[in-house]
Amino acid sequence: MSDIVPFVVFTLQAAVRAGTPLLFAVLGDILTERSGVMNLGIEGLMLVGAISGFVASYSTGNLFLAIVVAMLAGAALGLVHAFFTISLRVNQIVSGLAITMLGTGISGLWGKGYVGVVAQRFTPMRIPLLSDIPYIGTIFFNHSLLVYISYICVPLLWLFVYKTKYGMTLRAVGEAPEAADSRGINVFAVRYFYTVLGCSITAIGGAYLSLAYNSMWIENMTAGRGWIAIALVLFATWDPVKALFGAYLFGGVTALGFRLQAIGADIPTDFLRMLPYLLTVVVLIFTSTEKLRLRVGAPATLGIPYSREEKT
Amino acid sequence: MKRSLLLLVFLLFSFSLIAFAVLDVAFVYVGPIGDHGWSYAHDLGRLHIEDVFGDAIRTAYIENVAEGAEAESAIRGYARRGFDLVFTTSFGFMDPTIRVAQDFPDTVFMHCSGYRTAENVGTYFGRMYEPRFLSGMLAGAMTTSNIIGYVAAFPIPEVVRGINAFALGVNYVNPNAKVHVIWTNTWFDPSLEREAAISILDLGADVIAQHQDTPAPQQAAEEWGVYSVGYNSDMTAFAPEAYLGGPIWNWGPYYEEVIRDVMAGEWETHEFWGGMDTGVVDLLVTDLVPLGVEKLVDVVKRTIVAGEFHPFVGPIYDQDGELRIEKGEVPTDGELLAMDWFVSNVVGRIPR
């Protein structure tokens, strides 16, 4: 059974690698949704992040710039979503779906000229000392820079949301906008800010796919990860730390499926492929009723546009 | 007055004749042409005929067409707009193509990879197993760990046939090597396909082959410092240090032939399943392959093209040791098209 240790280690390493794009998407979405704005546009945001980052890297060779461009592109789409849902008070679900379609279309059109080329990419880099720790080093500290950034983002966001004044403002706007408003908080500005910021972080998830995980642009290369991320936000109950576990769990299930096949285990692959979605359905069931949603921590006014004149 | 009117009528008539002489050709693609794979290869064929015929044809295409009802409306749309020739390039477009063809008897339809024909519907496909066999020879010659990874798409006969041909090619030069199959159930999800390749690389594979449309497994092999065998089109740019070559599609010459036939009014319904002799499929070999191996592959290629050698010539045993193809026998096209078992040096199962 000496083979079992490397098997587990490599599978966990793959879980981190495959889970990171989901993690960025979920972290961004948590920020947006905490402010009370529902965002179903993740798939489109990721695609726009993937193509814009790729184009920037291809044209300039500067990866730092590529991430900035991806975030700006995500922010631009986020601004559209914010304008429609916060200013015009359009149905947030409809606007989110529109963002997905818009992002898919824009990325496909923009990407036409970038098929079949390779750009500068984030290569795995070992972190000195940390990567020498047996097992842990291989699992966590032998990845690309974006993965390490995501490690830092998780505790930072957690501290921000739960332990800072700004985080409390964010949560207040999502839970009870009238109360926040009466305390002098500009609900519209807060929602605008976190929608745009969240969308730009989500876009990094897409850029990870085209600049770190792979080094290419392929139309629709997110392949549904945006939808999984939406389910993961519920799964994580809008908590950045749980988001980490959720993302790695989803990434790990796929990796495990491949690895079981690779050693010739006779398992039905369809079943393994189904597992993440099955988990999603279970989570959706658990968070479907209003009572349960509130208990697990869903922002109370998620999906409800705020208006000063109307009582909700 | 009368004379000028006549002249006008004559002019209009001749213009309409010129307009009529332009052949309108439409392509219906299942994926984005940006997939760098299947639909991309078909679109290279479209660009080829545009080059060849210039103003004599007009082409149009629609991408990302879902199989089923959406396909039928896309195909019908082209037929209704008066297109003379419509290529439908996915297996799932078969029934919609046949249905539309019944309503537009004057339009020629060509369906790729199916088996239903009609008076005005022909089918076409390539014997990809021929270059796959050769690409297996490349892999078998280059491996030292004797572990070869094959990232497989969907468990359908076409993919199974490809894996078997590849494994037979491996066995031809290296009876000790095994081909490990990982199913992804995707055509273009680069991240997933990359992960599937890594799962076998972690086990010590030193050549990675694939059936999907994205070059992601190639890039994984490049990063691990081992070799890779591609598919569909030239993938050198993605893995210059790994890409040994691979089977490729080359639809251009065939499309050219069909259009010439239609223009000359000589087109008849047919079922085309072309091998390397027709140029529809071919093997691409890069400089990473040693000269000796390249020469060996070339000799075998010539015997296949000449019809002297068939990749599936028996005796061939399946994974359970059962004799599937008798010594000296060659499977029929029907048997090839329905293949649902693995040859003996494949590790892995076909999901059922």
XYZ file of C-alpha atoms in Angstrom:
664
model
C 0.000 0.000 0.000
C 2.998 2.290 -0.354
C 1.379 3.699 -3.492
C -1.513 5.121 -1.547
C 0.454 8.013 -0.075
C 1.574 9.574 -3.370
C -1.891 8.874 -4.759
C -3.530 10.896 -1.984
C -0.901 13.642 -2.087
C -1.157 14.114 -5.841
C -4.944 14.040 -5.705
C -4.996 16.759 -3.062
C -2.503 18.779 -5.056
C -4.816 18.475 -8.047
C -7.751 19.519 -5.867
C -6.015 22.800 -5.051
C -5.019 23.334 -8.686
C -8.495 22.631 -10.050
C -10.294 24.366 -7.197
C -8.525 27.718 -7.432
C -10.518 29.173 -10.377
C -13.696 28.292 -8.499
C -12.297 29.840 -5.340
C -11.660 33.228 -6.971
C -15.099 33.183 -8.558
C -16.766 32.334 -5.261
C -14.798 34.882 -3.216
C -15.777 37.628 -5.634
C -19.373 36.575 -5.626
C -19.488 36.443 -1.829
C -18.536 40.118 -1.695
C -21.166 41.064 -4.257
C -23.932 39.016 -2.683
C -23.108 40.096 0.860
C -24.173 43.574 -0.216
C -27.540 42.187 -1.293
C -26.933 41.999 -5.029
C -27.454 38.575 -6.503
C -25.029 37.756 -9.300
C -25.697 34.936 -11.743
C -23.257 36.363 -14.251
C -20.174 34.480 -13.007
C -19.760 32.370 -16.144
C -19.714 35.477 -18.316
C -17.412 37.347 -15.941
C -14.943 34.464 -15.898
C -14.915 34.237 -19.683
C -14.295 37.957 -20.018
C -11.541 37.686 -17.407
C -10.013 34.768 -19.301
C -9.923 36.470 -22.697
C -8.927 39.947 -21.511
C -6.122 38.582 -19.354
C -4.967 36.368 -22.186
C -4.976 39.210 -24.706
C -3.044 41.443 -22.316
C -0.468 38.751 -21.636
C -0.172 37.951 -25.334
C 0.271 41.580 -26.360
C 2.548 42.772 -23.573
C 4.042 39.639 -22.038
C 3.422 41.223 -18.651
C 1.476 38.923 -16.348
C 0.917 41.520 -13.674
C -0.680 43.771 -16.278
C -2.710 40.813 -17.534
C -4.309 40.318 -14.130
C -5.012 44.044 -13.822
C -6.660 44.050 -17.252
C -8.737 40.984 -16.366
C -9.891 42.673 -13.166
C -10.743 45.880 -15.021
C -12.737 43.921 -17.588
C -14.589 42.146 -14.791
C -15.191 45.475 -13.104
C -16.602 46.937 -16.316
C -19.131 44.131 -16.622
C -19.806 44.443 -12.899
C -20.584 48.107 -13.431
C -23.178 47.152 -16.048
C -24.734 44.694 -13.609
C -24.672 47.306 -10.847
C -26.261 49.940 -13.062
C -29.096 47.647 -14.069
C -29.770 46.120 -10.665
C -29.031 49.010 -8.315
C -29.877 52.123 -10.311
C -32.577 50.759 -12.597
C -33.675 48.099 -10.102
C -34.001 45.478 -12.799
C -34.651 41.912 -11.672
C -31.224 40.735 -10.480
C -31.624 37.222 -11.834
C -32.431 38.522 -15.304
C -29.551 40.975 -15.228
C -27.164 38.261 -14.053
C -28.175 35.922 -16.851
C -27.770 38.792 -19.291
C -24.247 39.352 -17.976
C -23.445 35.692 -18.611
C -24.726 35.878 -22.170
C -23.032 39.194 -22.779
C -19.731 37.939 -21.369
C -19.897 34.740 -23.413
C -20.580 36.712 -26.560
C -17.967 39.388 -25.972
C -15.270 36.854 -25.132
C -16.090 34.724 -28.158
C -15.986 37.686 -30.509
C -12.886 39.208 -28.967
C -11.128 35.858 -28.853
C -11.537 35.048 -32.567
C -8.046 36.301 -33.339
C -6.417 34.634 -30.364
C -7.121 31.015 -31.130
C -4.056 28.885 -31.610
C -1.551 31.229 -29.993
C 0.314 30.875 -26.724
C 0.885 33.639 -24.200
C 3.138 34.144 -21.223
C 1.718 32.183 -18.306
C 2.075 31.736 -14.548
C 4.276 28.689 -14.130
C 4.358 26.692 -10.896
C 6.919 28.038 -8.452
C 8.077 26.251 -5.347
C 8.090 28.310 -2.208
C 11.456 27.876 -0.446
C 11.308 25.982 2.867
C 7.514 25.600 2.812
C 7.628 23.387 -0.274
C 10.119 21.109 1.501
C 7.599 20.120 4.167
C 6.730 16.498 3.407
C 3.331 16.086 1.698
C 2.046 19.546 2.701
C 4.726 21.159 0.568
C 3.698 19.184 -2.503
C 0.006 19.729 -1.934
C -0.019 23.450 -1.172
C 3.306 25.053 -2.034
C 4.115 23.865 -5.529
C 1.659 25.962 -7.506
C 1.502 29.124 -9.569
C 1.535 32.588 -8.022
C -2.240 33.024 -8.426
C -2.830 30.070 -6.123
C -0.727 31.707 -3.397
C -2.643 34.943 -3.883
C -5.874 33.035 -3.347
C -4.446 31.626 -0.079
C -3.905 35.182 1.134
C -7.288 36.386 -0.099
C -9.267 33.890 1.962
C -8.228 34.959 5.502
C -8.060 38.597 4.438
C -11.613 38.523 3.159
C -12.795 36.632 6.212
C -11.239 39.194 8.520
C -12.605 41.995 6.382
C -16.165 40.714 6.311
C -16.448 39.673 9.940
C -13.964 41.760 11.884
C -13.774 45.219 10.343
C -16.036 48.239 10.322
C -16.217 48.148 6.533
C -17.211 44.511 6.622
C -19.973 45.318 9.066
C -21.202 48.071 6.752
C -21.198 45.586 3.887
C -23.195 43.047 5.860
C -25.590 45.681 7.169
C -26.373 46.798 3.634
C -27.139 43.222 2.665
C -29.137 42.367 5.769
C -31.083 45.546 6.494
C -30.558 48.321 3.982
C -33.195 50.588 5.582
C -31.444 50.394 8.927
C -28.096 51.028 7.284
C -29.573 53.932 5.385
C -30.974 55.472 8.537
C -27.507 55.283 10.068
C -26.227 57.403 7.231
C -24.696 54.671 5.083
C -25.032 55.254 1.357
C -26.612 51.927 0.400
C -26.337 52.570 -3.320
C -22.658 53.458 -3.176
C -21.837 50.422 -1.027
C -23.716 48.087 -3.343
C -22.105 49.624 -6.398
C -18.646 49.314 -4.870
C -18.923 45.670 -3.823
C -20.633 44.572 -7.006
C -17.816 46.031 -9.071
C -15.088 44.773 -6.728
C -16.622 41.307 -6.486
C -16.929 41.005 -10.241
C -13.303 41.986 -10.735
C -12.176 39.251 -8.313
C -14.442 36.757 -10.051
C -12.753 37.651 -13.332
C -9.395 36.527 -11.891
C -10.893 33.037 -11.712
C -11.306 33.158 -15.473
C -7.832 34.578 -15.999
C -6.453 31.680 -13.938
C -7.902 29.302 -16.548
C -6.270 30.990 -19.533
C -3.031 32.163 -17.868
C -2.100 29.675 -15.165
C -3.995 26.427 -15.529
C -3.627 26.521 -19.306
C -1.883 28.882 -21.612
C -4.430 29.332 -24.338
C -7.736 30.853 -25.215
C -10.546 28.555 -26.251
C -14.096 29.770 -26.641
C -16.265 28.860 -23.652
C -13.215 27.538 -21.854
C -14.882 27.954 -18.454
C -17.125 25.046 -19.460
C -19.767 25.672 -16.811
C -17.472 26.458 -13.878
C -19.359 29.721 -13.375
C -22.524 27.824 -12.617
C -20.742 25.527 -10.185
C -19.392 28.650 -8.478
C -22.919 29.973 -8.017
C -23.864 26.766 -6.250
C -20.633 26.933 -4.245
C -21.554 30.354 -2.880
C -24.621 28.753 -1.320
C -22.542 25.742 -0.315
C -20.132 28.071 1.471
C -23.001 30.010 3.041
C -21.317 33.270 1.998
C -18.271 32.483 4.168
C -14.813 32.854 2.534
C -13.241 30.057 4.601
C -15.965 27.572 3.763
C -15.609 28.698 0.164
C -12.037 27.430 0.241
C -13.103 23.973 1.344
C -15.994 23.910 -1.104
C -13.822 24.897 -4.052
C -11.176 22.292 -3.242
C -13.830 19.659 -2.681
C -15.302 20.300 -6.105
C -11.890 20.423 -7.718
C -10.858 17.277 -5.875
C -13.801 15.134 -6.876
C -12.956 15.512 -10.565
C -9.268 14.912 -9.933
C -10.075 11.825 -7.890
C -12.242 10.457 -10.681
C -9.414 10.726 -13.194
C -6.897 9.215 -10.820
C -9.087 6.230 -10.031
C -9.398 5.638 -13.758
C -5.652 6.002 -14.195
C -4.885 3.173 -11.789
C -7.461 1.043 -13.554
C -10.094 1.038 -10.813
C -13.361 -0.150 -12.260
C -15.591 2.691 -11.138
C -18.394 4.243 -13.129
C -16.958 7.557 -14.299
C -20.400 8.975 -14.910
C -21.143 8.593 -11.227
C -17.990 10.428 -10.215
C -18.703 13.191 -12.676
C -22.131 13.496 -11.182
C -20.871 13.861 -7.606
C -20.172 17.621 -7.575
C -23.584 18.305 -9.038
C -25.211 15.933 -6.609
C -23.558 17.818 -3.748
C -24.817 21.049 -5.268
C -28.366 19.766 -5.369
C -28.126 18.651 -1.755
C -26.870 22.080 -0.744
C -29.577 23.773 -2.769
C -32.200 21.680 -1.018
C -30.787 22.633 2.348
C -30.741 26.295 1.496
C -33.993 26.433 -0.433
C -36.410 27.524 2.243
C -36.317 31.070 3.472
C -35.885 30.023 7.090
C -32.940 27.779 6.376
C -31.344 30.345 4.140
C -31.360 32.903 6.893
C -30.097 30.404 9.405
C -27.113 29.518 7.234
C -26.378 33.180 6.743
C -27.844 34.245 3.427
C -27.968 38.046 3.171
C -31.584 38.846 4.006
C -32.186 41.199 1.094
C -30.327 39.154 -1.498
C -32.036 39.701 -4.814
C -34.213 42.561 -3.593
C -33.445 45.962 -5.089
C -33.286 48.764 -2.562
C -35.363 51.849 -2.930
C -35.648 54.674 -0.459
C -39.271 55.458 -1.290
C -40.733 51.988 -1.088
C -41.170 49.947 2.009
C -40.212 46.334 1.490
C -37.811 52.825 -76.675
C -38.700 49.276 -77.408
C -35.128 48.510 -78.221
C -33.781 49.931 -74.971
C -36.387 47.977 -73.044
C -35.240 44.812 -74.752
C -31.682 45.703 -73.925
C -32.626 46.197 -70.298
C -34.366 42.831 -70.171
C -31.350 41.223 -71.789
C -29.007 42.857 -69.300
C -31.114 41.826 -66.332
C -31.259 38.311 -67.675
C -27.516 38.056 -68.091
C -26.920 39.515 -64.629
C -29.211 36.951 -63.102
C -27.275 34.280 -64.960
C -24.039 35.544 -63.466
C -25.610 35.693 -60.056
C -26.903 32.205 -60.598
C -23.461 30.913 -61.440
C -22.241 31.737 -57.958
C -22.522 28.673 -55.785
C -23.737 29.359 -52.270
C -22.158 26.980 -49.769
C -23.063 26.836 -46.084
C -21.396 25.099 -43.143
C -23.089 24.189 -39.890
C -20.642 23.675 -37.006
C -21.351 22.050 -33.660
C -18.620 23.941 -31.796
C -17.008 27.333 -32.013
C -14.472 27.654 -34.813
C -12.314 28.944 -31.996
C -12.055 25.460 -30.484
C -8.782 24.862 -32.304
C -10.081 21.390 -32.957
C -12.903 19.744 -34.844
C -14.895 22.763 -36.021
C -11.682 24.707 -36.539
C -10.445 22.000 -38.923
C -13.696 22.165 -40.897
C -13.411 25.926 -41.081
C -9.887 25.602 -42.462
C -11.553 23.535 -45.192
C -14.051 26.336 -45.799
C -11.246 28.884 -46.069
C -9.466 26.549 -48.472
C -12.390 26.445 -50.917
C -12.799 30.221 -50.654
C -9.172 30.475 -51.723
C -9.550 28.013 -54.549
C -12.829 29.197 -56.056
C -12.656 32.902 -55.265
C -15.710 34.716 -56.618
C -17.271 31.580 -58.024
C -18.624 30.639 -54.606
C -19.993 32.362 -51.562
C -19.632 30.666 -48.205
C -21.446 31.142 -44.942
C -21.186 29.352 -41.646
C -22.921 29.126 -38.315
C -21.084 27.924 -35.230
C -22.092 26.616 -31.813
C -25.175 24.890 -33.154
C -26.644 22.502 -30.608
C -27.572 19.064 -31.881
C -31.325 18.625 -32.186
C -34.050 21.174 -32.866
C -31.641 24.094 -33.093
C -29.662 22.266 -35.753
C -32.757 21.684 -37.845
C -33.703 25.352 -37.842
C -30.147 26.366 -38.734
C -29.999 23.914 -41.652
C -33.513 24.821 -42.784
C -32.572 28.487 -42.643
C -29.774 28.001 -45.150
C -31.903 25.837 -47.428
C -34.706 28.392 -47.416
C -32.314 31.199 -48.245
C -31.418 29.344 -51.408
C -28.027 27.879 -50.555
C -27.029 25.253 -53.097
C -24.853 23.115 -50.860
C -24.943 22.658 -47.088
C -22.283 20.825 -45.072
C -23.485 19.668 -41.654
C -20.478 18.671 -39.626
C -21.577 16.802 -36.532
C -22.907 13.302 -35.976
C -25.967 14.668 -34.162
C -26.980 16.732 -37.213
C -27.836 13.542 -39.097
C -31.594 13.328 -38.583
C -32.193 17.095 -38.880
C -30.243 17.059 -42.160
C -32.356 14.229 -43.559
C -35.585 15.963 -42.498
C -34.671 19.286 -44.085
C -33.391 17.557 -47.220
C -36.827 16.025 -47.823
C -38.325 19.515 -48.055
C -35.600 20.932 -50.307
C -34.922 18.353 -53.019
C -32.869 20.796 -55.125
C -30.359 21.525 -52.393
C -27.373 19.250 -51.895
C -26.597 18.255 -48.312
C -23.396 16.649 -47.101
C -23.414 15.233 -43.586
C -20.187 14.440 -41.780
C -19.743 11.229 -39.755
C -23.253 9.812 -40.057
C -24.746 6.860 -41.912
C -28.092 8.072 -43.335
C -28.201 9.134 -46.964
C -30.920 10.276 -49.388
C -31.215 11.304 -53.021
C -29.768 14.713 -52.116
C -27.865 13.805 -48.934
C -24.384 12.326 -48.987
C -22.157 11.412 -46.056
C -18.443 11.864 -45.579
C -15.838 11.018 -42.961
C -12.206 10.039 -42.709
C -10.444 6.833 -41.743
C -8.739 8.521 -38.832
C -7.647 5.129 -37.492
C -4.950 4.983 -40.172
C -2.909 7.982 -38.965
C -3.848 7.070 -35.372
C -2.065 3.766 -35.825
C 1.012 5.612 -37.083
C 0.849 8.065 -34.167
C 0.782 5.041 -31.853
C 4.025 3.922 -33.464
C 5.556 7.303 -32.595
C 4.438 6.949 -28.974
C 5.582 3.334 -28.692
C 9.004 4.200 -30.075
C 9.546 7.201 -27.798
C 8.342 5.850 -24.444
C 10.888 4.546 -21.967
C 8.584 4.028 -18.977
C 6.230 2.016 -21.213
C 3.329 3.933 -19.665
C 1.432 5.876 -22.312
C -1.528 8.044 -21.352
C -4.531 8.503 -23.637
C -6.965 11.248 -22.705
C -10.205 10.036 -24.265
C -13.356 12.019 -25.026
C -16.679 10.174 -25.064
C -17.080 6.368 -25.062
C -18.427 6.144 -28.621
C -17.172 3.768 -31.355
C -15.180 6.497 -33.121
C -13.117 7.198 -29.994
C -12.770 3.510 -29.089
C -11.603 2.738 -32.633
C -9.046 5.526 -32.338
C -7.703 4.197 -29.042
C -7.442 0.683 -30.457
C -5.669 1.833 -33.602
C -3.271 3.867 -31.464
C -2.625 0.940 -29.111
C -2.037 -1.401 -32.055
C 0.482 1.087 -33.416
C 2.197 1.160 -30.011
C 2.245 -2.618 -29.929
C 3.667 -2.757 -33.457
C 6.936 -1.210 -32.299
C 6.854 -1.827 -28.536
C 4.928 -4.879 -27.233
C 5.815 -4.013 -23.614
C 4.098 -0.616 -23.501
C 0.578 -0.170 -22.172
C -1.929 2.509 -23.107
C -3.783 3.912 -20.100
C -7.132 5.452 -20.979
C -8.741 8.303 -19.015
C -12.247 9.382 -20.028
C -13.150 13.045 -19.598
C -16.564 13.044 -21.299
C -15.744 16.379 -22.883
C -14.817 17.694 -26.352
C -13.502 21.049 -25.248
C -12.876 21.712 -21.602
C -9.132 22.445 -21.538
C -8.807 22.549 -17.753
C -10.465 19.186 -17.255
C -8.519 17.584 -20.090
C -5.291 18.940 -18.672
C -6.134 17.497 -15.258
C -6.875 14.111 -16.830
C -3.469 14.158 -18.508
C -1.746 15.068 -15.231
C -3.449 12.188 -13.435
C -1.632 9.768 -15.719
C 1.575 11.817 -15.804
C 1.731 11.515 -12.014
C 1.795 7.744 -12.516
C 4.882 7.990 -14.686
C 3.488 8.253 -18.211
C 6.034 9.684 -20.636
C 3.852 10.061 -23.723
C 0.357 11.611 -23.692
C -2.125 11.179 -26.536
C -5.619 12.628 -26.782
C -8.922 12.739 -28.643
C -10.345 16.071 -27.473
C -10.295 19.253 -29.471
C -8.131 21.391 -27.170
C -4.352 21.215 -26.900
C -4.490 21.170 -23.078
C -3.076 17.623 -22.658
C -0.185 18.667 -24.913
C 0.642 21.554 -22.610
C 0.537 19.274 -19.579
C 3.044 16.937 -21.259
C 5.236 19.919 -22.106
C 5.228 21.065 -18.489
C 6.128 17.570 -17.271
C 8.958 17.399 -19.793
C 7.618 14.363 -21.649
C 6.289 13.723 -25.157
C 2.790 14.111 -26.563
C 0.721 13.104 -29.568
C -2.005 15.524 -30.669
C -5.140 15.422 -32.769
C -7.170 17.477 -35.275
C -4.630 20.069 -36.328
C -1.028 21.162 -35.842
C -0.447 21.700 -32.110
C 3.264 22.514 -32.244
C 2.760 26.062 -30.994
C 1.298 24.795 -27.720
C 3.968 22.246 -26.873
C 7.085 22.787 -28.993
C 9.240 20.549 -26.768
C 6.676 17.762 -26.420
C 4.577 17.501 -29.581
C 5.760 14.548 -31.646
C 2.989 15.059 -34.171
C -0.403 13.515 -34.555
C -3.281 12.599 -36.802
C -4.825 15.622 -38.493
C -7.882 16.433 -40.584
C -7.498 18.049 -43.952
C -10.991 18.672 -45.308
C -10.047 21.241 -47.958
C -9.318 18.926 -50.922
C -12.470 16.896 -50.335
C -14.662 19.996 -50.079
C -13.076 21.196 -53.282
C -13.993 17.961 -55.024
C -17.614 18.068 -53.833
C -18.000 21.650 -55.018
C -16.545 20.839 -58.443
C -19.023 17.971 -58.766
C -21.955 20.153 -57.761
C -20.878 22.930 -60.134
C -20.547 20.481 -63.009
C -23.926 18.984 -62.173
C -22.261 15.627 -61.654
C -22.868 15.297 -57.939
C -24.570 12.115 -56.835
C -25.310 10.905 -53.371
C -22.452 8.897 -51.923
C -20.876 7.665 -48.726
C -17.296 8.830 -48.498
C -14.987 7.324 -45.880
C -11.585 8.424 -47.063
C -8.245 7.186 -45.820
C -4.784 8.667 -46.052
C -4.778 7.913 -49.788
C -7.409 10.650 -50.279
C -5.573 13.195 -48.133
C -8.554 13.811 -45.844
C -6.594 12.390 -42.939
C -2.862 12.466 -42.489
C -0.115 12.156 -39.922
C 1.961 15.128 -38.917
C 5.476 14.357 -37.674
C 7.694 16.973 -36.026
C 11.460 17.255 -35.741
C 11.370 15.769 -32.240
C 10.962 12.335 -33.797
C 14.310 10.646 -34.548
C 14.981 10.025 -38.207
C 14.933 6.250 -37.846
C 11.476 6.274 -36.309
C 10.200 8.729 -38.877
C 11.446 6.503 -41.687
C 9.832 3.410 -40.192
C 6.524 5.253 -39.810
C 6.814 6.488 -43.364
C 7.310 2.968 -44.714
C 4.218 1.726 -42.878
C 2.299 4.772 -44.053
C 3.102 3.961 -47.653
C 1.936 0.375 -47.271
C -1.347 1.629 -45.776
C -1.823 4.177 -48.557
C -1.086 1.490 -51.139
C -3.679 -0.752 -49.536
C -1.115 -3.422 -48.671
C -1.485 -3.129 -44.922
C -4.502 -2.578 -42.683
C -3.991 -1.369 -39.087
C -6.628 -3.813 -37.854
C -5.276 -6.918 -39.532
C -5.591 -9.988 -37.276
C -4.785 -11.714 -35.076
C -6.116 -9.169 -32.600
C -7.050 -10.092 -29.056
C -9.206 -8.023 -26.718
C -8.486 -7.214 -23.056
C -9.936 -10.522 -21.883
C -7.676 -12.487 -24.205
C -10.460 -13.360 -26.599
C -9.542 -13.533 -30.287
C -11.585 -10.773 -31.941
C -10.064 -10.690 -35.402
C -8.764 -13.906 -36.939
C -5.226 -14.138 -38.257
C -4.949 -12.413 -41.607
C -8.540 -11.129 -41.459
C -9.508 -7.482 -41.721
C -12.672 -6.158 -40.039
C -15.465 -4.873 -42.265
C -16.382 -1.189 -42.233
C -19.499 -2.126 -40.297
C -17.413 -3.801 -37.597
C -15.044 -0.834 -37.452
C -17.925 1.611 -37.103
C -19.469 -0.323 -34.231
C -16.287 -1.121 -32.290
C -16.977 -1.425 -28.563
C -14.033 -3.390 -27.121
C -10.404 -2.600 -26.289
C -7.352 -4.395 -27.656
C -5.148 -6.268 -25.193
C -2.532 -3.589 -24.403
C -5.095 -0.989 -23.300
C -5.558 -0.385 -19.560
C -8.964 0.973 -18.631
C -12.599 0.197 -19.303
C -15.264 1.457 -21.673
C -18.034 2.914 -19.476
C -21.379 1.345 -20.267
